[in-house]
């Protein structure tokens, strides 16, 4: 994994023209909220990805606070109608942060929703990218007595997200064990990454897509 967020700038242009229609759907991760940080572009990871891809047609359906079932019900039809050839799905974090996600039935329900989204986009012709969230349990923003539970649930979400993505031939980018994880990546709300974090996400996604294309080149 890359560790320097400036990598996104180094690779801008290397993917230009590879994909023509970029879709981003999901929760606030998709929306791209985050506090500004001096020295980093005041742009979301998705906006930086658009730059790296050479400005394809772009649709972002992200919705603050949306859970997996709400994302599938409210965004999937419009997402497929857009006919993306590259789709990023950020879903499940708002489910995993709840203690109820420890219930295997709750995890199965989220897996079903994610599978429906990823499968539909894959069958529509898109390469699907998903994320494993940064581990909030490794930051001081999470209360000490909640950290182990948060980490456990986010890792459970990561495992099921990865399995679904791989099954559909997609690209899973995990930040769960990223060496840069720490308070300095997060906004004042202690929940969303700041612009330093967004630059890092953009760099990792660009690097993952570049690796994906490497065998063909």
PDB file of C-alpha atoms in Angstrom:
ATOM      1  CA  UNK A   1       0.000   0.000   0.000  1.00  0.00           C
ATOM      2  CA  UNK A   2       1.134   3.526  -0.727  1.00  0.00           C
ATOM      3  CA  UNK A   3       1.714   5.746   2.273  1.00  0.00           C
ATOM      4  CA  UNK A   4       2.085   9.205   0.734  1.00  0.00           C
ATOM      5  CA  UNK A   5      -1.064  11.082  -0.301  1.00  0.00           C
ATOM      6  CA  UNK A   6       0.850  13.004  -2.975  1.00  0.00           C
ATOM      7  CA  UNK A   7       0.890   9.833  -5.065  1.00  0.00           C
ATOM      8  CA  UNK A   8      -2.451  10.811  -6.566  1.00  0.00           C
ATOM      9  CA  UNK A   9      -0.823  13.855  -8.159  1.00  0.00           C
ATOM     10  CA  UNK A  10       2.069  11.743  -9.452  1.00  0.00           C
ATOM     11  CA  UNK A  11      -0.330   9.417 -11.257  1.00  0.00           C
ATOM     12  CA  UNK A  12      -2.772  11.964 -12.663  1.00  0.00           C
ATOM     13  CA  UNK A  13      -3.057  11.347 -16.368  1.00  0.00           C
ATOM     14  CA  UNK A  14      -1.886   7.728 -16.255  1.00  0.00           C
ATOM     15  CA  UNK A  15      -5.506   6.535 -16.159  1.00  0.00           C
ATOM     16  CA  UNK A  16      -6.949   9.255 -18.383  1.00  0.00           C
ATOM     17  CA  UNK A  17      -9.407   7.872 -20.901  1.00  0.00           C
ATOM     18  CA  UNK A  18      -9.514   4.379 -19.407  1.00  0.00           C
ATOM     19  CA  UNK A  19     -13.039   4.875 -18.063  1.00  0.00           C
ATOM     20  CA  UNK A  20     -15.593   7.235 -19.535  1.00  0.00           C
ATOM     21  CA  UNK A  21     -18.438   7.200 -16.987  1.00  0.00           C
ATOM     22  CA  UNK A  22     -17.665   7.320 -13.270  1.00  0.00           C
ATOM     23  CA  UNK A  23     -20.357   6.666 -10.695  1.00  0.00           C
ATOM     24  CA  UNK A  24     -19.983   7.177  -6.953  1.00  0.00           C
ATOM     25  CA  UNK A  25     -22.772   6.055  -4.648  1.00  0.00           C
ATOM     26  CA  UNK A  26     -23.213   5.484  -0.942  1.00  0.00           C
ATOM     27  CA  UNK A  27     -23.118   7.408   2.319  1.00  0.00           C
ATOM     28  CA  UNK A  28     -21.112  10.409   3.553  1.00  0.00           C
ATOM     29  CA  UNK A  29     -17.903   8.692   2.421  1.00  0.00           C
ATOM     30  CA  UNK A  30     -19.248   9.064  -1.100  1.00  0.00           C
ATOM     31  CA  UNK A  31     -20.390  12.631  -0.458  1.00  0.00           C
ATOM     32  CA  UNK A  32     -16.831  13.528   0.524  1.00  0.00           C
ATOM     33  CA  UNK A  33     -17.286  15.704   3.579  1.00  0.00           C
ATOM     34  CA  UNK A  34     -14.103  16.674   5.404  1.00  0.00           C
ATOM     35  CA  UNK A  35     -12.321  19.551   7.111  1.00  0.00           C
ATOM     36  CA  UNK A  36      -9.705  21.496   5.110  1.00  0.00           C
ATOM     37  CA  UNK A  37      -6.023  20.870   5.911  1.00  0.00           C
ATOM     38  CA  UNK A  38      -3.231  23.278   4.909  1.00  0.00           C
ATOM     39  CA  UNK A  39      -1.095  21.865   2.124  1.00  0.00           C
ATOM     40  CA  UNK A  40      -3.790  19.509   0.810  1.00  0.00           C
ATOM     41  CA  UNK A  41      -6.363  20.228  -1.923  1.00  0.00           C
ATOM     42  CA  UNK A  42      -9.762  21.235  -0.586  1.00  0.00           C
ATOM     43  CA  UNK A  43     -11.390  18.576  -2.730  1.00  0.00           C
ATOM     44  CA  UNK A  44     -12.961  15.245  -1.961  1.00  0.00           C
ATOM     45  CA  UNK A  45     -11.305  11.952  -2.881  1.00  0.00           C
ATOM     46  CA  UNK A  46     -13.944  11.495  -5.598  1.00  0.00           C
ATOM     47  CA  UNK A  47     -13.191  14.881  -7.155  1.00  0.00           C
ATOM     48  CA  UNK A  48      -9.499  14.036  -7.156  1.00  0.00           C
ATOM     49  CA  UNK A  49     -10.299  10.685  -8.777  1.00  0.00           C
ATOM     50  CA  UNK A  50     -12.191  12.528 -11.516  1.00  0.00           C
ATOM     51  CA  UNK A  51      -9.017  14.533 -12.169  1.00  0.00           C
ATOM     52  CA  UNK A  52      -6.882  11.385 -12.286  1.00  0.00           C
ATOM     53  CA  UNK A  53      -9.254   9.744 -14.760  1.00  0.00           C
ATOM     54  CA  UNK A  54      -9.116  12.687 -17.143  1.00  0.00           C
ATOM     55  CA  UNK A  55     -12.546  14.073 -16.287  1.00  0.00           C
ATOM     56  CA  UNK A  56     -14.999  11.374 -17.403  1.00  0.00           C
ATOM     57  CA  UNK A  57     -18.737  11.901 -17.131  1.00  0.00           C
ATOM     58  CA  UNK A  58     -19.366  11.837 -13.390  1.00  0.00           C
ATOM     59  CA  UNK A  59     -22.373  11.214 -11.165  1.00  0.00           C
ATOM     60  CA  UNK A  60     -22.248  11.220  -7.370  1.00  0.00           C
ATOM     61  CA  UNK A  61     -25.366   9.980  -5.582  1.00  0.00           C
ATOM     62  CA  UNK A  62     -23.908   9.980  -2.061  1.00  0.00           C
ATOM     63  CA  UNK A  63     -26.221  10.769   0.832  1.00  0.00           C
ATOM     64  CA  UNK A  64     -25.246  11.704   4.374  1.00  0.00           C
ATOM     65  CA  UNK A  65     -26.153   9.128   7.006  1.00  0.00           C
ATOM     66  CA  UNK A  66     -27.530   6.571   4.564  1.00  0.00           C
ATOM     67  CA  UNK A  67     -27.470   2.924   5.584  1.00  0.00           C
ATOM     68  CA  UNK A  68     -26.946   0.077   3.136  1.00  0.00           C
ATOM     69  CA  UNK A  69     -30.630  -0.646   2.564  1.00  0.00           C
ATOM     70  CA  UNK A  70     -31.377   3.042   1.996  1.00  0.00           C
ATOM     71  CA  UNK A  71     -28.508   3.335  -0.469  1.00  0.00           C
ATOM     72  CA  UNK A  72     -29.707   0.343  -2.471  1.00  0.00           C
ATOM     73  CA  UNK A  73     -33.342   1.488  -2.450  1.00  0.00           C
ATOM     74  CA  UNK A  74     -32.663   5.151  -3.183  1.00  0.00           C
ATOM     75  CA  UNK A  75     -29.636   5.096  -5.463  1.00  0.00           C
ATOM     76  CA  UNK A  76     -29.175   1.815  -7.316  1.00  0.00           C
ATOM     77  CA  UNK A  77     -31.753   2.285 -10.078  1.00  0.00           C
ATOM     78  CA  UNK A  78     -30.421   5.724 -10.931  1.00  0.00           C
ATOM     79  CA  UNK A  79     -26.853   4.413 -10.717  1.00  0.00           C
ATOM     80  CA  UNK A  80     -27.503   1.661 -13.246  1.00  0.00           C
ATOM     81  CA  UNK A  81     -29.399   4.048 -15.516  1.00  0.00           C
ATOM     82  CA  UNK A  82     -26.253   6.204 -15.679  1.00  0.00           C
ATOM     83  CA  UNK A  83     -24.484   3.251 -17.384  1.00  0.00           C
ATOM     84  CA  UNK A  84     -21.137   3.636 -15.591  1.00  0.00           C
ATOM     85  CA  UNK A  85     -18.072   1.717 -16.647  1.00  0.00           C
ATOM     86  CA  UNK A  86     -16.430   2.474 -13.286  1.00  0.00           C
ATOM     87  CA  UNK A  87     -18.480   2.538 -10.085  1.00  0.00           C
ATOM     88  CA  UNK A  88     -17.408   3.205  -6.507  1.00  0.00           C
ATOM     89  CA  UNK A  89     -19.764   1.917  -3.804  1.00  0.00           C
ATOM     90  CA  UNK A  90     -19.262   3.167  -0.238  1.00  0.00           C
ATOM     91  CA  UNK A  91     -21.934   1.511   1.864  1.00  0.00           C
ATOM     92  CA  UNK A  92     -22.355  -0.209   5.196  1.00  0.00           C
ATOM     93  CA  UNK A  93     -20.335   2.018   7.517  1.00  0.00           C
ATOM     94  CA  UNK A  94     -23.423   3.539   9.121  1.00  0.00           C
ATOM     95  CA  UNK A  95     -24.683   0.032   9.791  1.00  0.00           C
ATOM     96  CA  UNK A  96     -21.347  -1.231  11.145  1.00  0.00           C
ATOM     97  CA  UNK A  97     -20.948   1.626  13.621  1.00  0.00           C
ATOM     98  CA  UNK A  98     -24.085   0.449  15.428  1.00  0.00           C
ATOM     99  CA  UNK A  99     -23.805  -2.169  18.131  1.00  0.00           C
ATOM    100  CA  UNK A 100     -26.640  -4.068  16.467  1.00  0.00           C
ATOM    101  CA  UNK A 101     -24.188  -4.988  13.692  1.00  0.00           C
ATOM    102  CA  UNK A 102     -22.669  -7.554  16.046  1.00  0.00           C
ATOM    103  CA  UNK A 103     -25.745  -9.663  15.297  1.00  0.00           C
ATOM    104  CA  UNK A 104     -24.929 -12.088  12.445  1.00  0.00           C
ATOM    105  CA  UNK A 105     -28.418 -11.446  11.051  1.00  0.00           C
ATOM    106  CA  UNK A 106     -27.641  -7.735  10.761  1.00  0.00           C
ATOM    107  CA  UNK A 107     -24.381  -8.504   8.971  1.00  0.00           C
ATOM    108  CA  UNK A 108     -26.175 -10.875   6.617  1.00  0.00           C
ATOM    109  CA  UNK A 109     -28.741  -8.193   5.811  1.00  0.00           C
ATOM    110  CA  UNK A 110     -26.024  -5.670   4.938  1.00  0.00           C
ATOM    111  CA  UNK A 111     -24.217  -8.310   2.882  1.00  0.00           C
ATOM    112  CA  UNK A 112     -27.414  -8.902   0.914  1.00  0.00           C
ATOM    113  CA  UNK A 113     -27.805  -5.204   0.173  1.00  0.00           C
ATOM    114  CA  UNK A 114     -24.162  -4.816  -0.827  1.00  0.00           C
ATOM    115  CA  UNK A 115     -24.332  -7.898  -3.018  1.00  0.00           C
ATOM    116  CA  UNK A 116     -27.372  -6.562  -4.826  1.00  0.00           C
ATOM    117  CA  UNK A 117     -25.636  -3.269  -5.539  1.00  0.00           C
ATOM    118  CA  UNK A 118     -22.265  -4.634  -6.570  1.00  0.00           C
ATOM    119  CA  UNK A 119     -23.774  -7.435  -8.650  1.00  0.00           C
ATOM    120  CA  UNK A 120     -26.169  -5.115 -10.477  1.00  0.00           C
ATOM    121  CA  UNK A 121     -23.402  -2.671 -11.371  1.00  0.00           C
ATOM    122  CA  UNK A 122     -21.079  -5.476 -12.421  1.00  0.00           C
ATOM    123  CA  UNK A 123     -23.744  -7.022 -14.644  1.00  0.00           C
ATOM    124  CA  UNK A 124     -24.371  -3.583 -16.152  1.00  0.00           C
ATOM    125  CA  UNK A 125     -20.744  -3.502 -17.292  1.00  0.00           C
ATOM    126  CA  UNK A 126     -19.004  -1.507 -14.563  1.00  0.00           C
ATOM    127  CA  UNK A 127     -15.783  -2.280 -12.751  1.00  0.00           C
ATOM    128  CA  UNK A 128     -16.843  -1.886  -9.114  1.00  0.00           C
ATOM    129  CA  UNK A 129     -14.573  -0.426  -6.449  1.00  0.00           C
ATOM    130  CA  UNK A 130     -15.350  -0.763  -2.728  1.00  0.00           C
ATOM    131  CA  UNK A 131     -13.600   0.296   0.468  1.00  0.00           C
ATOM    132  CA  UNK A 132     -12.627  -1.100   3.831  1.00  0.00           C
ATOM    133  CA  UNK A 133     -13.065   1.914   6.120  1.00  0.00           C
ATOM    134  CA  UNK A 134     -10.347   3.468   8.244  1.00  0.00           C
ATOM    135  CA  UNK A 135     -10.492   1.870  11.691  1.00  0.00           C
ATOM    136  CA  UNK A 136     -11.986   4.498  13.982  1.00  0.00           C
ATOM    137  CA  UNK A 137     -11.288   2.168  16.871  1.00  0.00           C
ATOM    138  CA  UNK A 138      -7.604   3.044  16.469  1.00  0.00           C
ATOM    139  CA  UNK A 139      -8.189   6.751  17.135  1.00  0.00           C
ATOM    140  CA  UNK A 140      -8.745   8.769  20.292  1.00  0.00           C
ATOM    141  CA  UNK A 141     -12.075   9.983  18.947  1.00  0.00           C
ATOM    142  CA  UNK A 142     -13.698   6.678  19.899  1.00  0.00           C
ATOM    143  CA  UNK A 143     -14.372   6.264  23.639  1.00  0.00           C
ATOM    144  CA  UNK A 144     -11.900   3.758  25.083  1.00  0.00           C
ATOM    145  CA  UNK A 145     -14.607   1.287  26.073  1.00  0.00           C
ATOM    146  CA  UNK A 146     -16.066   1.371  22.533  1.00  0.00           C
ATOM    147  CA  UNK A 147     -12.870   1.001  20.515  1.00  0.00           C
ATOM    148  CA  UNK A 148     -12.689  -2.796  20.423  1.00  0.00           C
ATOM    149  CA  UNK A 149     -16.328  -3.076  19.341  1.00  0.00           C
ATOM    150  CA  UNK A 150     -15.968  -0.448  16.626  1.00  0.00           C
ATOM    151  CA  UNK A 151     -12.878  -2.168  15.251  1.00  0.00           C
ATOM    152  CA  UNK A 152     -14.562  -5.561  15.344  1.00  0.00           C
ATOM    153  CA  UNK A 153     -17.627  -4.380  13.470  1.00  0.00           C
ATOM    154  CA  UNK A 154     -15.700  -2.392  10.851  1.00  0.00           C
ATOM    155  CA  UNK A 155     -13.519  -5.416  10.194  1.00  0.00           C
ATOM    156  CA  UNK A 156     -16.573  -7.633   9.831  1.00  0.00           C
ATOM    157  CA  UNK A 157     -17.929  -5.154   7.287  1.00  0.00           C
ATOM    158  CA  UNK A 158     -14.582  -5.168   5.504  1.00  0.00           C
ATOM    159  CA  UNK A 159     -14.526  -8.953   5.221  1.00  0.00           C
ATOM    160  CA  UNK A 160     -17.993  -9.214   3.735  1.00  0.00           C
ATOM    161  CA  UNK A 161     -17.421  -6.246   1.427  1.00  0.00           C
ATOM    162  CA  UNK A 162     -14.195  -7.756   0.130  1.00  0.00           C
ATOM    163  CA  UNK A 163     -15.791 -11.151  -0.488  1.00  0.00           C
ATOM    164  CA  UNK A 164     -18.672  -9.622  -2.457  1.00  0.00           C
ATOM    165  CA  UNK A 165     -16.363  -7.380  -4.483  1.00  0.00           C
ATOM    166  CA  UNK A 166     -13.909 -10.137  -5.374  1.00  0.00           C
ATOM    167  CA  UNK A 167     -16.754 -12.419  -6.393  1.00  0.00           C
ATOM    168  CA  UNK A 168     -17.815  -9.836  -8.958  1.00  0.00           C
ATOM    169  CA  UNK A 169     -14.299  -9.211 -10.211  1.00  0.00           C
ATOM    170  CA  UNK A 170     -14.113  -5.781  -8.608  1.00  0.00           C
ATOM    171  CA  UNK A 171     -11.395  -3.846  -6.777  1.00  0.00           C
ATOM    172  CA  UNK A 172     -11.434  -3.758  -2.982  1.00  0.00           C
ATOM    173  CA  UNK A 173      -9.294  -1.054  -1.360  1.00  0.00           C
ATOM    174  CA  UNK A 174      -8.836  -1.579   2.370  1.00  0.00           C
ATOM    175  CA  UNK A 175      -7.835   1.183   4.775  1.00  0.00           C
ATOM    176  CA  UNK A 176      -8.484  -0.876   7.906  1.00  0.00           C
ATOM    177  CA  UNK A 177      -4.801  -1.461   8.656  1.00  0.00           C
ATOM    178  CA  UNK A 178      -3.369   1.497   6.796  1.00  0.00           C
ATOM    179  CA  UNK A 179      -0.129   2.624   8.500  1.00  0.00           C
ATOM    180  CA  UNK A 180      -1.185   6.279   8.309  1.00  0.00           C
ATOM    181  CA  UNK A 181      -4.316   5.720  10.410  1.00  0.00           C
ATOM    182  CA  UNK A 182      -4.516   8.190  13.294  1.00  0.00           C
ATOM    183  CA  UNK A 183      -6.252  11.262  14.634  1.00  0.00           C
ATOM    184  CA  UNK A 184      -4.450  13.478  12.088  1.00  0.00           C
ATOM    185  CA  UNK A 185      -6.535  11.954   9.257  1.00  0.00           C
ATOM    186  CA  UNK A 186      -9.897  12.884  10.763  1.00  0.00           C
ATOM    187  CA  UNK A 187     -12.068  15.976  10.853  1.00  0.00           C
ATOM    188  CA  UNK A 188     -13.100  17.676  14.075  1.00  0.00           C
ATOM    189  CA  UNK A 189     -16.257  15.556  14.176  1.00  0.00           C
ATOM    190  CA  UNK A 190     -14.093  12.496  14.823  1.00  0.00           C
ATOM    191  CA  UNK A 191     -16.006  10.530  12.208  1.00  0.00           C
ATOM    192  CA  UNK A 192     -15.144  11.735   8.712  1.00  0.00           C
ATOM    193  CA  UNK A 193     -11.650  11.981   7.271  1.00  0.00           C
ATOM    194  CA  UNK A 194     -10.249  15.420   6.593  1.00  0.00           C
ATOM    195  CA  UNK A 195      -8.672  16.603   3.342  1.00  0.00           C
ATOM    196  CA  UNK A 196      -5.423  14.861   4.220  1.00  0.00           C
ATOM    197  CA  UNK A 197      -7.436  11.652   4.466  1.00  0.00           C
ATOM    198  CA  UNK A 198      -9.205  12.362   1.191  1.00  0.00           C
ATOM    199  CA  UNK A 199      -5.869  12.831  -0.580  1.00  0.00           C
ATOM    200  CA  UNK A 200      -4.728   9.498   0.811  1.00  0.00           C
ATOM    201  CA  UNK A 201      -7.919   7.746  -0.317  1.00  0.00           C
ATOM    202  CA  UNK A 202      -7.559   9.201  -3.816  1.00  0.00           C
ATOM    203  CA  UNK A 203      -3.944   8.044  -3.957  1.00  0.00           C
ATOM    204  CA  UNK A 204      -4.806   4.508  -2.900  1.00  0.00           C
ATOM    205  CA  UNK A 205      -7.692   4.197  -5.346  1.00  0.00           C
ATOM    206  CA  UNK A 206      -5.565   5.484  -8.215  1.00  0.00           C
ATOM    207  CA  UNK A 207      -2.787   3.065  -7.251  1.00  0.00           C
ATOM    208  CA  UNK A 208      -5.233   0.141  -7.030  1.00  0.00           C
ATOM    209  CA  UNK A 209      -6.721   0.928 -10.444  1.00  0.00           C
ATOM    210  CA  UNK A 210      -3.236   1.277 -11.912  1.00  0.00           C
ATOM    211  CA  UNK A 211      -2.289  -2.141 -10.548  1.00  0.00           C
ATOM    212  CA  UNK A 212      -5.498  -3.546 -11.957  1.00  0.00           C
ATOM    213  CA  UNK A 213      -4.480  -2.402 -15.430  1.00  0.00           C
ATOM    214  CA  UNK A 214      -0.864  -3.547 -15.104  1.00  0.00           C
ATOM    215  CA  UNK A 215      -1.321  -7.129 -16.439  1.00  0.00           C
ATOM    216  CA  UNK A 216      -3.062  -5.846 -19.554  1.00  0.00           C
ATOM    217  CA  UNK A 217      -0.268  -3.364 -20.218  1.00  0.00           C
TER     218      UNK A 217
END
